[in-house]
PDB file of C-alpha atoms in Angstrom:
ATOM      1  CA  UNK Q 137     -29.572  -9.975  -9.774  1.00  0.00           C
ATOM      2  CA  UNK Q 138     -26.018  -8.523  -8.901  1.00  0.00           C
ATOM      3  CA  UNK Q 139     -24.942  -5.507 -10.191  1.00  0.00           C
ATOM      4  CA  UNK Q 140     -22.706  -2.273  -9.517  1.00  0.00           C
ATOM      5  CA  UNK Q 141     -25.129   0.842  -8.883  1.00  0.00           C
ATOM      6  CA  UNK Q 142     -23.956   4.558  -8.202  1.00  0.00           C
ATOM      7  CA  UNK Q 143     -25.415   5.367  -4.573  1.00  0.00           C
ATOM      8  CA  UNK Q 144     -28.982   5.474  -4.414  1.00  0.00           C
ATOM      9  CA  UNK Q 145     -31.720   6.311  -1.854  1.00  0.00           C
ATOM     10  CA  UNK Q 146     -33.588   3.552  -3.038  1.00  0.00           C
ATOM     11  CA  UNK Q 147     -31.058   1.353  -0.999  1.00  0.00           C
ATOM     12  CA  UNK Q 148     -31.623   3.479   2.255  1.00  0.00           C
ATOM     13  CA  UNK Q 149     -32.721   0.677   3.994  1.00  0.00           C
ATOM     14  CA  UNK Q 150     -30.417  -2.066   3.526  1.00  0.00           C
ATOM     15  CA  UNK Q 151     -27.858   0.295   3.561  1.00  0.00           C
ATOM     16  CA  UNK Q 152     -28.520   1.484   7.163  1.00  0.00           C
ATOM     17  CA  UNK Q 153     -28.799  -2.213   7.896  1.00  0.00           C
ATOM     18  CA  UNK Q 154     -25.027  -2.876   6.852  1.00  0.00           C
ATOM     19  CA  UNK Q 155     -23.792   0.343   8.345  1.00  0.00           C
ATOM     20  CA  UNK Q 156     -25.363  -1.715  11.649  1.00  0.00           C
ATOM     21  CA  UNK Q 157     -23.449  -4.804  10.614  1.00  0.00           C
ATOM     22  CA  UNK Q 158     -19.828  -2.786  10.503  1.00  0.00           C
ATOM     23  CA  UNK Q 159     -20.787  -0.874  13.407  1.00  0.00           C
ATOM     24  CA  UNK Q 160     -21.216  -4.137  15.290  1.00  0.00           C
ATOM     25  CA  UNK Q 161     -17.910  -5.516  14.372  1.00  0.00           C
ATOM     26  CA  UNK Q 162     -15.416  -5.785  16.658  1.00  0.00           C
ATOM     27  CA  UNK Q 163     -12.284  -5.221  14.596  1.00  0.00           C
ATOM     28  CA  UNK Q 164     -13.388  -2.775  11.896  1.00  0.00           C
ATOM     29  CA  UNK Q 165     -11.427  -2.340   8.752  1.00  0.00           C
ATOM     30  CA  UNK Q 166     -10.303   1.157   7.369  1.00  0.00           C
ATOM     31  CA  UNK Q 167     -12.422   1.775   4.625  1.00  0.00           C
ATOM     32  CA  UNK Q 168     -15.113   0.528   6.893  1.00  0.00           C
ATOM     33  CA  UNK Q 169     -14.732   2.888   9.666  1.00  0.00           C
ATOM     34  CA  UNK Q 170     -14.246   5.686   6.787  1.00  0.00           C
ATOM     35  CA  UNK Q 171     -17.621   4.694   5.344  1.00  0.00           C
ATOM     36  CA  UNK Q 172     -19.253   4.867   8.727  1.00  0.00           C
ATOM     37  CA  UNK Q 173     -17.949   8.254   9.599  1.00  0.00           C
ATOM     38  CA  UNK Q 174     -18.583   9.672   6.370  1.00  0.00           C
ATOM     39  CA  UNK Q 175     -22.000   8.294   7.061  1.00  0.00           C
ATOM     40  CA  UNK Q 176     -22.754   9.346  10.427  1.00  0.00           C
ATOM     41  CA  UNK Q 177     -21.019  13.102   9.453  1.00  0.00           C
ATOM     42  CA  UNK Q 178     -24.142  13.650   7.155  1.00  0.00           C
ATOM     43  CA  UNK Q 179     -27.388  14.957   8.473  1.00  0.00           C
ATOM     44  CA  UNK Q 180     -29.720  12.529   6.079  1.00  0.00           C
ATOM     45  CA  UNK Q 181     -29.167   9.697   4.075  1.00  0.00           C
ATOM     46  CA  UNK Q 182     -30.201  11.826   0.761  1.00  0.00           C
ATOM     47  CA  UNK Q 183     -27.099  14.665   1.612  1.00  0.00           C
ATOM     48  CA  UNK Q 184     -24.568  11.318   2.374  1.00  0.00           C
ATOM     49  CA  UNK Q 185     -25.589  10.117  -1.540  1.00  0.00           C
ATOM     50  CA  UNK Q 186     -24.985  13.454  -2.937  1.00  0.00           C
ATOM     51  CA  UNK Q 187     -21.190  13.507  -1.356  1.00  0.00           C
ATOM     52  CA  UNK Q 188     -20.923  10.540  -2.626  1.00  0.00           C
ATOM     53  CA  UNK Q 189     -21.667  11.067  -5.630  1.00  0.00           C
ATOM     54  CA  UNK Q 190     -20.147  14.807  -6.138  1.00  0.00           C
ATOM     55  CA  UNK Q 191     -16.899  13.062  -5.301  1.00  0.00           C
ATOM     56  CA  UNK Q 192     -16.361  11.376  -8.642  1.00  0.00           C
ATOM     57  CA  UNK Q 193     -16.405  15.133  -9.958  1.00  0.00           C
ATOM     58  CA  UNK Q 194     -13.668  16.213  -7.298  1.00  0.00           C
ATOM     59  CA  UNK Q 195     -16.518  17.694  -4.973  1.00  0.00           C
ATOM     60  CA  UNK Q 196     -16.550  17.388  -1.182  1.00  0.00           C
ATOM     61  CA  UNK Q 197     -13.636  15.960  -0.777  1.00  0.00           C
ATOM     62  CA  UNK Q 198     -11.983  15.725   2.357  1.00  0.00           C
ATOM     63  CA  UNK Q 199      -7.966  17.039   2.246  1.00  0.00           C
ATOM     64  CA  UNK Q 200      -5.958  15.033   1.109  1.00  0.00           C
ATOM     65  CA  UNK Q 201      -8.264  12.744  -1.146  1.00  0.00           C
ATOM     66  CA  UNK Q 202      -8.589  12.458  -4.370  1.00  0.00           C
ATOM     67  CA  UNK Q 203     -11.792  12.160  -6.981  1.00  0.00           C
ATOM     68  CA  UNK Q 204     -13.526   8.373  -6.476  1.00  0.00           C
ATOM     69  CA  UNK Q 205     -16.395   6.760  -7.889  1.00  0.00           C
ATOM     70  CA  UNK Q 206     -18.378   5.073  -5.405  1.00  0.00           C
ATOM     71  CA  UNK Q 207     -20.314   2.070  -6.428  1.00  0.00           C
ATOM     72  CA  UNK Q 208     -22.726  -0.414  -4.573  1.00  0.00           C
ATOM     73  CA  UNK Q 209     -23.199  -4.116  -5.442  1.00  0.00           C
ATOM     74  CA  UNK Q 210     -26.602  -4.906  -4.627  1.00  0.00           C
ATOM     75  CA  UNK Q 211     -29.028  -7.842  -5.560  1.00  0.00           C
ATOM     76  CA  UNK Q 212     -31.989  -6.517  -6.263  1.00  0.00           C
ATOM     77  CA  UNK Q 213     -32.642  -4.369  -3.484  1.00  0.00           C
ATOM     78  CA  UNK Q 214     -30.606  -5.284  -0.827  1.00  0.00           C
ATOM     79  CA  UNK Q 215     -27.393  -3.840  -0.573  1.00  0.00           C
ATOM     80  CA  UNK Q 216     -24.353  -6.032  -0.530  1.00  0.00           C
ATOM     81  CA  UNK Q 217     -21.030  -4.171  -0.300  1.00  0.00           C
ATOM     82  CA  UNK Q 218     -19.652  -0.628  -1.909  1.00  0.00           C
ATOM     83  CA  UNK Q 219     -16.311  -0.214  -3.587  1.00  0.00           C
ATOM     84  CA  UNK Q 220     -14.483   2.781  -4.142  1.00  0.00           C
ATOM     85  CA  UNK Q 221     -12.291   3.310  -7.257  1.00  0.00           C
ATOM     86  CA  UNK Q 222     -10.251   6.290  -6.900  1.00  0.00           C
ATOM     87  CA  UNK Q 223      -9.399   7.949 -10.460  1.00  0.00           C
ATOM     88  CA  UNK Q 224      -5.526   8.463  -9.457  1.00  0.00           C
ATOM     89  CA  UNK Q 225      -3.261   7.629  -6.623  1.00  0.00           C
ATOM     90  CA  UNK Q 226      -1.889  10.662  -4.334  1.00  0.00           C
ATOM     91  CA  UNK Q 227       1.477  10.237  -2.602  1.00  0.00           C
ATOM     92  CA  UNK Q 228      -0.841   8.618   0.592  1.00  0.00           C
ATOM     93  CA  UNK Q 229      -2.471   5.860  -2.006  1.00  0.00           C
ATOM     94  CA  UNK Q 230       0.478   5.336  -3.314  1.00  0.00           C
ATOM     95  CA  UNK Q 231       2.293   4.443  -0.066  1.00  0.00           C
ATOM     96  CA  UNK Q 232      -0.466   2.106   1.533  1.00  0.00           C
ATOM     97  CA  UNK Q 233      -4.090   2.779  -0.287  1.00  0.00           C
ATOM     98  CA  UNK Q 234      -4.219   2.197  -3.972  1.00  0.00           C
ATOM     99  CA  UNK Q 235      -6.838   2.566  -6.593  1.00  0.00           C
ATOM    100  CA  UNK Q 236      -9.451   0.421  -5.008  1.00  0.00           C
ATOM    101  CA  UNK Q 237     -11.365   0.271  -1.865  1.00  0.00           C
ATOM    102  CA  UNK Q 238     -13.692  -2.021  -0.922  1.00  0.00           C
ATOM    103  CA  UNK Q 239     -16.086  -3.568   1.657  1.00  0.00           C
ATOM    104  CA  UNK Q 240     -18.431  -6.868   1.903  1.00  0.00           C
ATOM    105  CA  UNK Q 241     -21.279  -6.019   4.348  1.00  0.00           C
ATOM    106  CA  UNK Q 242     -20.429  -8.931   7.395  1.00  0.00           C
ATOM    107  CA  UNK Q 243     -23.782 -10.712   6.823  1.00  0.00           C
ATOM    108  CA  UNK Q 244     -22.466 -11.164   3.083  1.00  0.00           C
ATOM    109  CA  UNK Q 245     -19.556 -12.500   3.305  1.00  0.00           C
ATOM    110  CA  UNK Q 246     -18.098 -15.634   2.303  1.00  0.00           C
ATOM    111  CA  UNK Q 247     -20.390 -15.926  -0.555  1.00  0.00           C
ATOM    112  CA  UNK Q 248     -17.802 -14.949  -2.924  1.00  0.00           C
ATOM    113  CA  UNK Q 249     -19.344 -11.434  -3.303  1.00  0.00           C
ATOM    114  CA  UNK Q 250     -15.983 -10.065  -2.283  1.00  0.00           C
ATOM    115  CA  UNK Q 251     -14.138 -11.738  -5.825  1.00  0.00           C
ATOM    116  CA  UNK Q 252     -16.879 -10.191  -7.760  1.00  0.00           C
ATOM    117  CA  UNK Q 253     -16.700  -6.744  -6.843  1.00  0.00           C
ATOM    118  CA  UNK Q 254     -12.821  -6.600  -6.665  1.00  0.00           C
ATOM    119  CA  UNK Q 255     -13.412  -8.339 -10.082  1.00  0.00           C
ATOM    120  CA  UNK Q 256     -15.848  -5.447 -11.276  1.00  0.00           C
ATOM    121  CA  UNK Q 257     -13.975  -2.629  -9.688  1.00  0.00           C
ATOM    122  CA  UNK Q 258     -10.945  -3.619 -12.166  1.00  0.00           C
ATOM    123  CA  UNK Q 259     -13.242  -2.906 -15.341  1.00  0.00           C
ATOM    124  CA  UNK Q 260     -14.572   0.343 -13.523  1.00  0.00           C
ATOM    125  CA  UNK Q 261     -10.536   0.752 -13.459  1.00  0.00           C
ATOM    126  CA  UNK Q 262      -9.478   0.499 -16.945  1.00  0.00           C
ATOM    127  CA  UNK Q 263     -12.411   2.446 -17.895  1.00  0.00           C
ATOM    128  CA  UNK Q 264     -10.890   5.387 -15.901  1.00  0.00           C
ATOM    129  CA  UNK Q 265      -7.440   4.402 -18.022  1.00  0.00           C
ATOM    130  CA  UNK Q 266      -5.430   3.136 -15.390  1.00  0.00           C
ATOM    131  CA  UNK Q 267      -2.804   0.620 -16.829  1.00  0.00           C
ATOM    132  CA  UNK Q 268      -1.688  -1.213 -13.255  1.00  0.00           C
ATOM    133  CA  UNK Q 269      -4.070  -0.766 -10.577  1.00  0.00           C
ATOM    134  CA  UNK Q 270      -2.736  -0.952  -6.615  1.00  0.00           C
ATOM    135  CA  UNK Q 271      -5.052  -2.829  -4.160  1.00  0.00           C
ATOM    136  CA  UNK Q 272      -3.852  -2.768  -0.443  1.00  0.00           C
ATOM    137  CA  UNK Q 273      -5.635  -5.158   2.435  1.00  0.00           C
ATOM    138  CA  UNK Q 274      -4.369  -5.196   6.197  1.00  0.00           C
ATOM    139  CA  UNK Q 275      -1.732  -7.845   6.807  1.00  0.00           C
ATOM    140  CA  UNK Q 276      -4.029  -9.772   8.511  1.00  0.00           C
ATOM    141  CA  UNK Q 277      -7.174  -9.894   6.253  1.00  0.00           C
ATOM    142  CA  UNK Q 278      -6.679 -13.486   4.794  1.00  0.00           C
ATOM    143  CA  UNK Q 279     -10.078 -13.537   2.777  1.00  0.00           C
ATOM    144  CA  UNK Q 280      -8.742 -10.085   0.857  1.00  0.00           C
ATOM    145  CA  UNK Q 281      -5.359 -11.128   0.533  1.00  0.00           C
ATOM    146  CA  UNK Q 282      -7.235 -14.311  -1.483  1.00  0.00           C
ATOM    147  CA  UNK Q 283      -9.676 -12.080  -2.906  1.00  0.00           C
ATOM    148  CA  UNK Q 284      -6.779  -9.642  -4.738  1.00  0.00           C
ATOM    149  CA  UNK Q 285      -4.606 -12.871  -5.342  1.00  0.00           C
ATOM    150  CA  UNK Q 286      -7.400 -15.096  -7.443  1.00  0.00           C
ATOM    151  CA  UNK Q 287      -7.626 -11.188  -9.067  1.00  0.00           C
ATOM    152  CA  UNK Q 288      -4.221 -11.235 -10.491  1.00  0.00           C
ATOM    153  CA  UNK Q 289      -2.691  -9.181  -7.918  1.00  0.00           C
ATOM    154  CA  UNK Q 290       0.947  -9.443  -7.626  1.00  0.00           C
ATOM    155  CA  UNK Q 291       2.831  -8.739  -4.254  1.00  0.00           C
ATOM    156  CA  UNK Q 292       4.834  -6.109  -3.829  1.00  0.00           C
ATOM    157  CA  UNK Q 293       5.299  -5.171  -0.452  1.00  0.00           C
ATOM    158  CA  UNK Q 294       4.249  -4.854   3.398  1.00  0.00           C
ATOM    159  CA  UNK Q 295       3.831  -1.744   4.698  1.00  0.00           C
ATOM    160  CA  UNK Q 296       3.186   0.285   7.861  1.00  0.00           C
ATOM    161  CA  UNK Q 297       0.761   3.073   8.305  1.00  0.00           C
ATOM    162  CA  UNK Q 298       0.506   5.720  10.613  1.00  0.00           C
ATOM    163  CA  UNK Q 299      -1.890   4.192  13.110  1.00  0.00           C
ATOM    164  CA  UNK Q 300       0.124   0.746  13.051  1.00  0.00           C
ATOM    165  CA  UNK Q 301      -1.398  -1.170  10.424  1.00  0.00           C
ATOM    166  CA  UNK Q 302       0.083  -3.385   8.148  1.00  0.00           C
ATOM    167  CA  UNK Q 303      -1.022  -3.406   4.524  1.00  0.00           C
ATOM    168  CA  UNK Q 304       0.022  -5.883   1.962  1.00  0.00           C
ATOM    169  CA  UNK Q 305       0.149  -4.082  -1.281  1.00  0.00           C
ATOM    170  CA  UNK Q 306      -0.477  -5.789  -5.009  1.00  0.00           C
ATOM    171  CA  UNK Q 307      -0.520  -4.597  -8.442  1.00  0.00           C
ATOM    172  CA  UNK Q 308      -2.386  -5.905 -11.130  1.00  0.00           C
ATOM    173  CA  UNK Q 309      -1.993  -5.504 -14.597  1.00  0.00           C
ATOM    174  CA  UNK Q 310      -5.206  -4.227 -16.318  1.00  0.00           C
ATOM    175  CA  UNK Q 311      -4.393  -4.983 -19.788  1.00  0.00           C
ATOM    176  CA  UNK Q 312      -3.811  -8.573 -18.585  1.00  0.00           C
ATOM    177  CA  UNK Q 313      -6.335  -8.824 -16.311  1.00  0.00           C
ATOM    178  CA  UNK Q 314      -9.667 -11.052 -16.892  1.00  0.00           C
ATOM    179  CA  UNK Q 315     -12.310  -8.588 -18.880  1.00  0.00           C
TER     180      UNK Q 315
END
């Protein structure tokens, strides 16, 4: 069964499996090489779940973010992908990250997994009392671009980031969003 979980150790497994998956990639994603650093910068899987989770409550933070619930979408035991909803936008999200990150694991994708957690990540969203919520994917990313489209996103803009990248950035409307 699919569902949204707060990082767990009971996922250790299939976890380090995906981080394997991104790893192997040859074009890797942001939020994916973020997730892999952050990963590889802790000395056990048990201290990279406790960041994690500490950094819905502002803690361990690196500069320049802000507080962000992690979730992952698993089925049964075998995780699937992780999102990030970040509980306000800095001047940074607001110029090319938004409110929500997230990440299919490469063996899961195309299964419509990545519709579903965008589509999840908006509740987690207007829980946290954001009105519009801004979703960003790189230029090139058609399966995202579909993914924040079929979720009501709205284009705004391209943009540039520092290291080159172009993001395509959408709002979408929360109170008029599916719930």
């Amino acid at each position: 069964m699919l569902k949204l979980v707060l990082p767990s150790k009971k996922y250790q497994t299939t976890f380090s499996r995906a981080i394997t998956e991104f790893k192997a990639q040859k074009k890797k994603r942001e939020i994916e090489e973020s997730l892999i650093a952050e990963y590889e910068r802790s000395p056990n899987f048990s201290d990279f779940v406790k960041k994690l989770r500490g950094q819905a409550r502002g803690k361990y933070l690196s500069p320049g973010y802000v507080p962000c619930t992690t979730y992952w979408l698993v089925d049964g035991k075998k995780f699937v992908g992780w999102l990030n909803s970040r509980h306000y936008l800095n001047e940074r999200l607001l110029a090319i990250g938004g409110h929500i990150g997230y990440a299919i694991r490469p063996s899961q994708r195309r299964q419509g997994y990545g519709k579903l957690i965008l589509k999840l990540a908006l509740i987690k969203a207007r829980d946290l009392g954001i009105k519009k919520a801004l979703v960003s994917c790189d230029d090139d990313n058609i399966g995202s671009r579909k993914i924040i489209e079929t979720n009501g996103g709205v284009f705004e803009n391209k943009v540039r980031t520092e290291t080159g990248r172009i993001k395509r950035r959408y709002w979408i409307d929360l109170e008029k969003a599916e719930k």
